Short mmCIF file of C-alpha atoms in Angstrom, two decimals:
data_model
loop_
_atom_site.label_atom_id
_atom_site.label_comp_id
_atom_site.label_asym_id
_atom_site.label_seq_id
_atom_site.Cartn_x
_atom_site.Cartn_y
_atom_site.Cartn_z
CA UNK A 1 -43.35 30.80 -16.95
CA UNK A 2 -40.03 31.57 -15.27
CA UNK A 3 -38.13 31.36 -18.61
CA UNK A 4 -40.40 34.10 -19.95
CA UNK A 5 -39.91 36.16 -16.75
CA UNK A 6 -36.22 35.82 -17.00
CA UNK A 7 -35.98 36.69 -20.64
CA UNK A 8 -38.37 39.75 -20.55
CA UNK A 9 -37.65 41.18 -17.06
CA UNK A 10 -34.88 39.60 -14.94
CA UNK A 11 -32.21 39.54 -17.66
CA UNK A 12 -32.64 43.25 -18.19
CA UNK A 13 -32.06 43.99 -14.49
CA UNK A 14 -28.71 44.54 -12.91
CA UNK A 15 -27.74 40.93 -11.75
CA UNK A 16 -27.10 41.96 -8.05
CA UNK A 17 -30.28 43.90 -7.95
CA UNK A 18 -32.20 40.89 -9.41
CA UNK A 19 -30.51 38.67 -6.65
CA UNK A 20 -31.55 41.06 -3.85
CA UNK A 21 -35.15 41.11 -5.26
CA UNK A 22 -35.25 37.29 -5.29
CA UNK A 23 -33.98 37.25 -1.78
CA UNK A 24 -36.87 39.29 -0.62
CA UNK A 25 -39.28 36.63 -2.07
CA UNK A 26 -37.30 33.77 -0.72
CA UNK A 27 -37.18 35.29 2.79
CA UNK A 28 -41.01 35.65 2.65
CA UNK A 29 -41.35 31.98 1.72
CA UNK A 30 -39.53 31.19 4.98
CA UNK A 31 -42.35 32.65 7.00
CA UNK A 32 -45.47 30.64 7.93
CA UNK A 33 -47.86 30.12 6.37
CA UNK A 34 -46.07 30.65 3.06
CA UNK A 35 -43.33 28.15 4.18
CA UNK A 36 -45.91 25.51 4.86
CA UNK A 37 -47.37 25.93 1.33
CA UNK A 38 -44.00 26.03 -0.35
CA UNK A 39 -42.67 23.00 1.49
CA UNK A 40 -45.78 21.05 0.71
CA UNK A 41 -45.10 21.58 -3.04
CA UNK A 42 -41.38 20.98 -2.94
CA UNK A 43 -40.71 18.46 -0.13
CA UNK A 44 -38.26 15.79 -1.37
CA UNK A 45 -39.51 12.14 -1.48
CA UNK A 46 -38.46 10.11 1.53
CA UNK A 47 -36.38 7.81 -0.75
CA UNK A 48 -33.93 10.77 -1.30
CA UNK A 49 -32.88 10.94 2.45
CA UNK A 50 -29.07 10.84 2.68
CA UNK A 51 -26.92 10.23 5.66
CA UNK A 52 -23.55 12.11 5.67
CA UNK A 53 -21.33 13.91 8.14
CA UNK A 54 -23.26 12.33 10.95
CA UNK A 55 -26.38 14.18 9.68
CA UNK A 56 -29.61 13.32 7.86
CA UNK A 57 -30.35 15.33 4.63
CA UNK A 58 -33.85 15.43 3.12
CA UNK A 59 -32.15 15.32 -0.31
CA UNK A 60 -28.57 14.97 -1.56
CA UNK A 61 -29.02 18.25 -3.40
CA UNK A 62 -28.34 21.56 -1.62
CA UNK A 63 -27.62 25.21 -2.33
CA UNK A 64 -23.87 26.20 -2.38
CA UNK A 65 -22.28 28.97 -0.42
CA UNK A 66 -22.60 32.44 -2.05
CA UNK A 67 -26.37 32.61 -2.40
CA UNK A 68 -27.24 33.28 1.21
CA UNK A 69 -24.14 35.18 2.36
CA UNK A 70 -25.52 36.53 5.61
CA UNK A 71 -27.80 33.76 6.97
CA UNK A 72 -30.99 35.52 5.95
CA UNK A 73 -32.80 33.05 3.59
CA UNK A 74 -31.99 29.63 4.82
CA UNK A 75 -35.59 28.90 5.94
CA UNK A 76 -36.96 29.99 2.55
CA UNK A 77 -34.44 28.00 0.64
CA UNK A 78 -35.28 24.92 2.70
CA UNK A 79 -38.96 25.59 1.90
CA UNK A 80 -38.08 25.53 -1.84
CA UNK A 81 -36.80 21.93 -1.51
CA UNK A 82 -33.04 22.19 -0.99
CA UNK A 83 -31.66 19.37 1.19
CA UNK A 84 -29.15 21.66 2.83
CA UNK A 85 -28.18 25.29 2.81
CA UNK A 86 -24.51 26.41 2.96
CA UNK A 87 -24.41 29.92 4.10
CA UNK A 88 -21.51 32.47 3.67
CA UNK A 89 -18.84 32.96 2.86
CA UNK A 90 -18.60 34.65 6.29
CA UNK A 91 -15.54 36.56 7.44
CA UNK A 92 -14.54 37.36 11.08
CA UNK A 93 -14.56 41.10 10.21
CA UNK A 94 -17.58 42.61 8.49
CA UNK A 95 -16.77 43.85 4.98
CA UNK A 96 -18.59 45.44 1.98
CA UNK A 97 -16.85 43.35 -0.58
CA UNK A 98 -15.57 44.70 -3.95
CA UNK A 99 -16.90 47.71 -5.69
CA UNK A 100 -19.99 47.37 -7.97
CA UNK A 101 -20.58 46.13 -10.58
CA UNK A 102 -19.26 42.86 -9.44
CA UNK A 103 -21.78 40.21 -10.76
CA UNK A 104 -22.19 39.53 -14.49
CA UNK A 105 -24.39 37.11 -16.44
CA UNK A 106 -23.03 35.24 -19.55
CA UNK A 107 -26.41 34.11 -20.72
CA UNK A 108 -25.33 32.09 -23.86
CA UNK A 109 -23.12 30.04 -21.62
CA UNK A 110 -25.62 29.81 -18.71
CA UNK A 111 -22.80 31.11 -16.52
CA UNK A 112 -22.03 33.94 -14.21
CA UNK A 113 -18.85 35.88 -13.39
CA UNK A 114 -18.67 37.31 -9.82
CA UNK A 115 -16.01 39.18 -7.96
CA UNK A 116 -18.27 39.86 -4.88
CA UNK A 117 -15.33 39.73 -2.43
CA UNK A 118 -17.02 38.08 0.57
CA UNK A 119 -19.46 40.88 1.19
CA UNK A 120 -21.08 40.03 4.62
CA UNK A 121 -21.79 41.54 7.99
CA UNK A 122 -19.24 39.44 9.84
CA UNK A 123 -19.14 36.41 12.07
CA UNK A 124 -20.80 37.90 15.13
CA UNK A 125 -23.83 39.02 13.22
CA UNK A 126 -24.07 35.57 11.51
CA UNK A 127 -23.75 33.84 14.83
CA UNK A 128 -26.75 35.77 16.19
CA UNK A 129 -28.89 34.64 13.25
CA UNK A 130 -27.67 31.04 13.42
CA UNK A 131 -28.68 30.90 17.05
CA UNK A 132 -32.20 31.91 16.27
CA UNK A 133 -32.28 29.62 13.27
CA UNK A 134 -31.20 26.58 15.30
CA UNK A 135 -34.28 26.99 17.59
CA UNK A 136 -36.63 26.47 14.63
CA UNK A 137 -38.36 23.13 14.33
CA UNK A 138 -37.89 21.19 11.14
CA UNK A 139 -35.07 23.50 9.98
CA UNK A 140 -32.67 22.97 7.13
CA UNK A 141 -29.30 21.36 7.54
CA UNK A 142 -27.03 24.46 7.79
CA UNK A 143 -23.38 24.46 6.61
CA UNK A 144 -21.28 27.55 7.38
CA UNK A 145 -18.55 28.63 4.94
CA UNK A 146 -15.80 30.79 6.37
CA UNK A 147 -13.11 32.87 4.68
CA UNK A 148 -10.34 35.38 5.22
CA UNK A 149 -11.14 38.93 6.04
CA UNK A 150 -9.78 41.15 3.37
CA UNK A 151 -8.00 43.63 5.77
CA UNK A 152 -6.08 40.75 7.35
CA UNK A 153 -2.72 39.92 5.85
CA UNK A 154 -2.22 36.42 4.54
CA UNK A 155 0.39 35.76 7.20
CA UNK A 156 -2.28 36.31 9.85
CA UNK A 157 -4.95 34.34 8.12
CA UNK A 158 -4.96 31.42 10.54
CA UNK A 159 -5.97 33.54 13.52
CA UNK A 160 -8.60 35.22 11.42
CA UNK A 161 -10.19 31.80 10.42
CA UNK A 162 -9.95 30.54 14.00
CA UNK A 163 -11.86 33.53 15.26
CA UNK A 164 -14.70 32.75 12.78
CA UNK A 165 -14.62 29.07 13.53
CA UNK A 166 -14.78 29.72 17.33
CA UNK A 167 -17.91 31.85 16.90
CA UNK A 168 -19.70 29.83 14.20
CA UNK A 169 -18.78 26.11 14.54
CA UNK A 170 -20.97 25.51 17.73
CA UNK A 171 -23.96 26.86 15.68
CA UNK A 172 -23.24 25.05 12.42
CA UNK A 173 -24.11 21.54 11.30
CA UNK A 174 -20.88 21.54 9.37
CA UNK A 175 -18.13 24.09 8.82
CA UNK A 176 -16.20 24.80 5.58
CA UNK A 177 -12.87 26.48 5.18
CA UNK A 178 -12.91 28.46 1.93
CA UNK A 179 -9.33 28.93 0.56
CA UNK A 180 -10.30 28.87 -3.05
CA UNK A 181 -12.18 32.03 -3.99
CA UNK A 182 -10.32 34.08 -6.59
CA UNK A 183 -11.88 37.35 -5.34
CA UNK A 184 -9.76 37.95 -2.17
CA UNK A 185 -6.11 38.80 -2.82
CA UNK A 186 -3.68 35.99 -1.76
CA UNK A 187 -6.45 33.58 -0.61
CA UNK A 188 -5.78 30.81 -3.27
CA UNK A 189 -2.17 30.74 -2.14
CA UNK A 190 -3.37 29.21 1.15
CA UNK A 191 -4.15 26.05 -0.84
CA UNK A 192 -0.40 25.21 -0.98
CA UNK A 193 -0.14 22.12 1.25
CA UNK A 194 2.57 23.63 3.49
CA UNK A 195 0.43 26.64 4.10
CA UNK A 196 -2.76 24.79 4.37
CA UNK A 197 -1.69 22.21 6.92
CA UNK A 198 -1.36 24.58 9.92
CA UNK A 199 -4.45 26.45 8.87
CA UNK A 200 -6.59 23.40 8.83
CA UNK A 201 -5.02 22.03 12.03
CA UNK A 202 -5.91 25.31 13.86
CA UNK A 203 -9.46 25.49 12.46
CA UNK A 204 -10.06 21.84 13.14
CA UNK A 205 -9.05 22.38 16.83
CA UNK A 206 -11.31 25.41 17.05
CA UNK A 207 -14.24 23.64 15.38
CA UNK A 208 -14.37 20.88 18.05
CA UNK A 209 -16.91 18.24 17.14
CA UNK A 210 -18.40 20.13 14.32
CA UNK A 211 -17.58 18.30 11.04
CA UNK A 212 -14.97 20.29 9.13
CA UNK A 213 -14.45 20.44 5.31
CA UNK A 214 -12.24 22.33 3.01
CA UNK A 215 -13.30 23.87 -0.39
CA UNK A 216 -10.87 23.68 -3.23
CA UNK A 217 -10.60 25.39 -6.63
CA UNK A 218 -11.00 23.68 -10.06
CA UNK A 219 -7.84 25.37 -11.23
CA UNK A 220 -5.55 23.19 -9.12
CA UNK A 221 -3.45 20.67 -11.03
CA UNK A 222 -4.47 17.04 -10.64
CA UNK A 223 -1.43 16.48 -8.37
CA UNK A 224 -2.44 19.37 -6.12
CA UNK A 225 -5.95 17.94 -5.85
CA UNK A 226 -4.62 14.64 -4.70
CA UNK A 227 -2.17 16.25 -2.23
CA UNK A 228 -4.98 18.32 -0.58
CA UNK A 229 -7.27 15.31 -0.54
CA UNK A 230 -4.67 13.28 1.29
CA UNK A 231 -3.96 16.18 3.75
CA UNK A 232 -7.62 16.48 4.60
CA UNK A 233 -7.85 12.77 5.35
CA UNK A 234 -4.57 12.81 7.37
CA UNK A 235 -5.86 15.71 9.50
CA UNK A 236 -9.17 13.98 10.23
CA UNK A 237 -11.38 16.39 8.34
CA UNK A 238 -14.90 15.14 7.63
CA UNK A 239 -14.82 15.93 3.88
CA UNK A 240 -13.97 18.19 1.00
CA UNK A 241 -15.96 20.33 -1.46
CA UNK A 242 -14.98 20.29 -5.11
CA UNK A 243 -15.21 22.82 -6.55
CA UNK A 244 -15.24 26.56 -6.24
CA UNK A 245 -15.44 28.98 -9.20
CA UNK A 246 -12.74 29.09 -11.93
CA UNK A 247 -10.59 31.83 -13.34
CA UNK A 248 -10.52 30.07 -16.73
CA UNK A 249 -12.41 31.68 -19.73
CA UNK A 250 -11.85 28.73 -22.06
CA UNK A 251 -14.58 27.54 -24.43
CA UNK A 252 -17.12 30.31 -23.77
CA UNK A 253 -19.78 31.15 -26.36
CA UNK A 254 -20.52 34.57 -25.02
CA UNK A 255 -19.31 37.57 -27.02
CA UNK A 256 -15.64 38.17 -26.08
CA UNK A 257 -16.29 41.83 -25.66
CA UNK A 258 -18.88 41.04 -23.03
CA UNK A 259 -16.46 38.71 -21.26
CA UNK A 260 -13.74 41.30 -21.29
CA UNK A 261 -16.02 43.99 -20.05
CA UNK A 262 -17.01 41.78 -17.08
CA UNK A 263 -13.30 41.55 -16.20
CA UNK A 264 -11.71 39.55 -13.32
CA UNK A 265 -13.68 37.21 -11.09
CA UNK A 266 -14.78 33.58 -10.62
CA UNK A 267 -16.72 31.89 -13.46
CA UNK A 268 -19.49 29.51 -12.36
CA UNK A 269 -22.20 27.61 -14.23
CA UNK A 270 -22.40 25.18 -17.11
CA UNK A 271 -18.74 25.74 -18.42
CA UNK A 272 -17.38 24.35 -15.13
CA UNK A 273 -19.23 21.11 -15.51
CA UNK A 274 -16.43 18.99 -17.13
CA UNK A 275 -13.69 20.06 -14.71
CA UNK A 276 -15.79 19.83 -11.65
CA UNK A 277 -16.57 16.21 -12.58
CA UNK A 278 -12.90 15.51 -13.22
CA UNK A 279 -11.94 16.90 -9.81
CA UNK A 280 -14.72 14.87 -8.11
CA UNK A 281 -13.39 11.67 -9.61
CA UNK A 282 -9.82 12.55 -8.64
CA UNK A 283 -10.83 13.16 -5.04
CA UNK A 284 -13.00 10.16 -4.70
CA UNK A 285 -10.18 7.91 -6.08
CA UNK A 286 -7.94 9.39 -3.43
CA UNK A 287 -9.94 9.32 -0.22
CA UNK A 288 -11.59 6.56 1.72
CA UNK A 289 -15.23 5.59 1.12
CA UNK A 290 -16.40 7.14 4.41
CA UNK A 291 -14.89 10.58 3.58
CA UNK A 292 -17.53 12.97 2.46
CA UNK A 293 -17.13 14.52 -0.96
CA UNK A 294 -19.54 17.41 -1.94
CA UNK A 295 -19.54 18.15 -5.62
CA UNK A 296 -20.35 21.61 -6.96
CA UNK A 297 -19.86 23.32 -10.29
CA UNK A 298 -21.97 23.14 -13.52
CA UNK A 299 -24.88 21.27 -12.08
CA UNK A 300 -28.20 22.09 -13.71
CA UNK A 301 -30.35 19.00 -14.41
CA UNK A 302 -31.38 15.87 -12.52
CA UNK A 303 -29.07 14.01 -14.84
CA UNK A 304 -26.19 16.22 -13.81
CA UNK A 305 -26.84 15.50 -10.09
CA UNK A 306 -27.24 11.73 -10.78
CA UNK A 307 -23.93 11.76 -12.68
CA UNK A 308 -22.21 13.29 -9.73
CA UNK A 309 -23.65 10.84 -7.28
CA UNK A 310 -22.76 7.88 -9.50
CA UNK A 311 -19.25 9.26 -9.69
CA UNK A 312 -18.77 9.13 -5.92
CA UNK A 313 -20.29 12.44 -4.57
CA UNK A 314 -21.80 12.20 -1.14
CA UNK A 315 -23.78 15.38 -1.69
CA UNK A 316 -24.23 17.77 -4.59
CA UNK A 317 -24.56 21.53 -4.54
CA UNK A 318 -25.70 24.11 -7.14
CA UNK A 319 -26.07 27.82 -7.32
CA UNK A 320 -25.76 29.53 -10.71
CA UNK A 321 -28.47 27.53 -12.39
CA UNK A 322 -30.96 28.76 -9.78
CA UNK A 323 -30.66 32.20 -11.72
CA UNK A 324 -31.59 30.40 -15.01
CA UNK A 325 -34.01 27.74 -13.77
CA UNK A 326 -36.00 29.71 -11.12
CA UNK A 327 -37.54 29.00 -7.73
CA UNK A 328 -38.66 25.50 -8.57
CA UNK A 329 -35.19 24.31 -9.52
CA UNK A 330 -34.68 22.18 -6.40
CA UNK A 331 -38.09 20.60 -6.85
CA UNK A 332 -37.23 19.76 -10.45
CA UNK A 333 -33.94 18.18 -9.36
CA UNK A 334 -35.50 16.14 -6.52
CA UNK A 335 -38.40 14.92 -8.70
CA UNK A 336 -35.97 13.92 -11.42
CA UNK A 337 -33.77 11.93 -8.96
CA UNK A 338 -36.76 9.84 -7.88
CA UNK A 339 -37.44 8.65 -11.39
#
């Protein structure tokens, strides 16, 4: 049914408009009694419960940052069966993001190009919503992904991240430092170890007891992946997320003219699968067993999630395939994992 809806209606809509329409429905599913009915249909089997980061997850499969940028749909996403919801990316200063259009489907590749640019209402607004969310019984595990405000110079990035961490860490189940989006000028340069070390040290101190992770790009070299992994362990971080979107356009089946028209931005979806798996294995081979590794990128089927878990992922995240698989995607993943 969803495949028909996507082919005949959603694929003809502007991608960002379609996303906002879907968010209306998902937010409605977070309200009782709709949430009770949805959760009854999608609740993961008890055998899928996973312990990580000092937390208990209903399922090892969650929704990656980028879907719920402003902490508006976490309850609905939980009702749809996701084991955790990572909100954001949130910046200290509210920002509109990049000009539209900024989200593009590559349907033959089951992929998306986005250059959203961290559009969100800022850390203070997110903190107010998180505070309300934490008071809800049987809520989702909530991760909070923070990034650099666009108007802040790279040289002042640490103070900007610390401001967000101080506001959001006390309200998050875990906190993620995003230094790997390609859509904020200069951001990926923060992945250099000599720059990343003082940034992570400062955010770690601001985060207090909240588990802290760092999210890296798939476009790093293998040596850079190992260096950042070792740094994260050395600094006492709780984990690492591998990976963000890629700037590569290799091996795509979509018409090159369509790809060129989409322009710059991060590519996510099926084409990222191979490199995301490679980076996962590199990280896992570098860090201790107790260090949490969350794998994201190119995940679509239960077999994909199982492969990541078998390759050492503590948890797995998806996003892009939600657009192609529809609202029962997490339910399909969870049911497949129990077989």
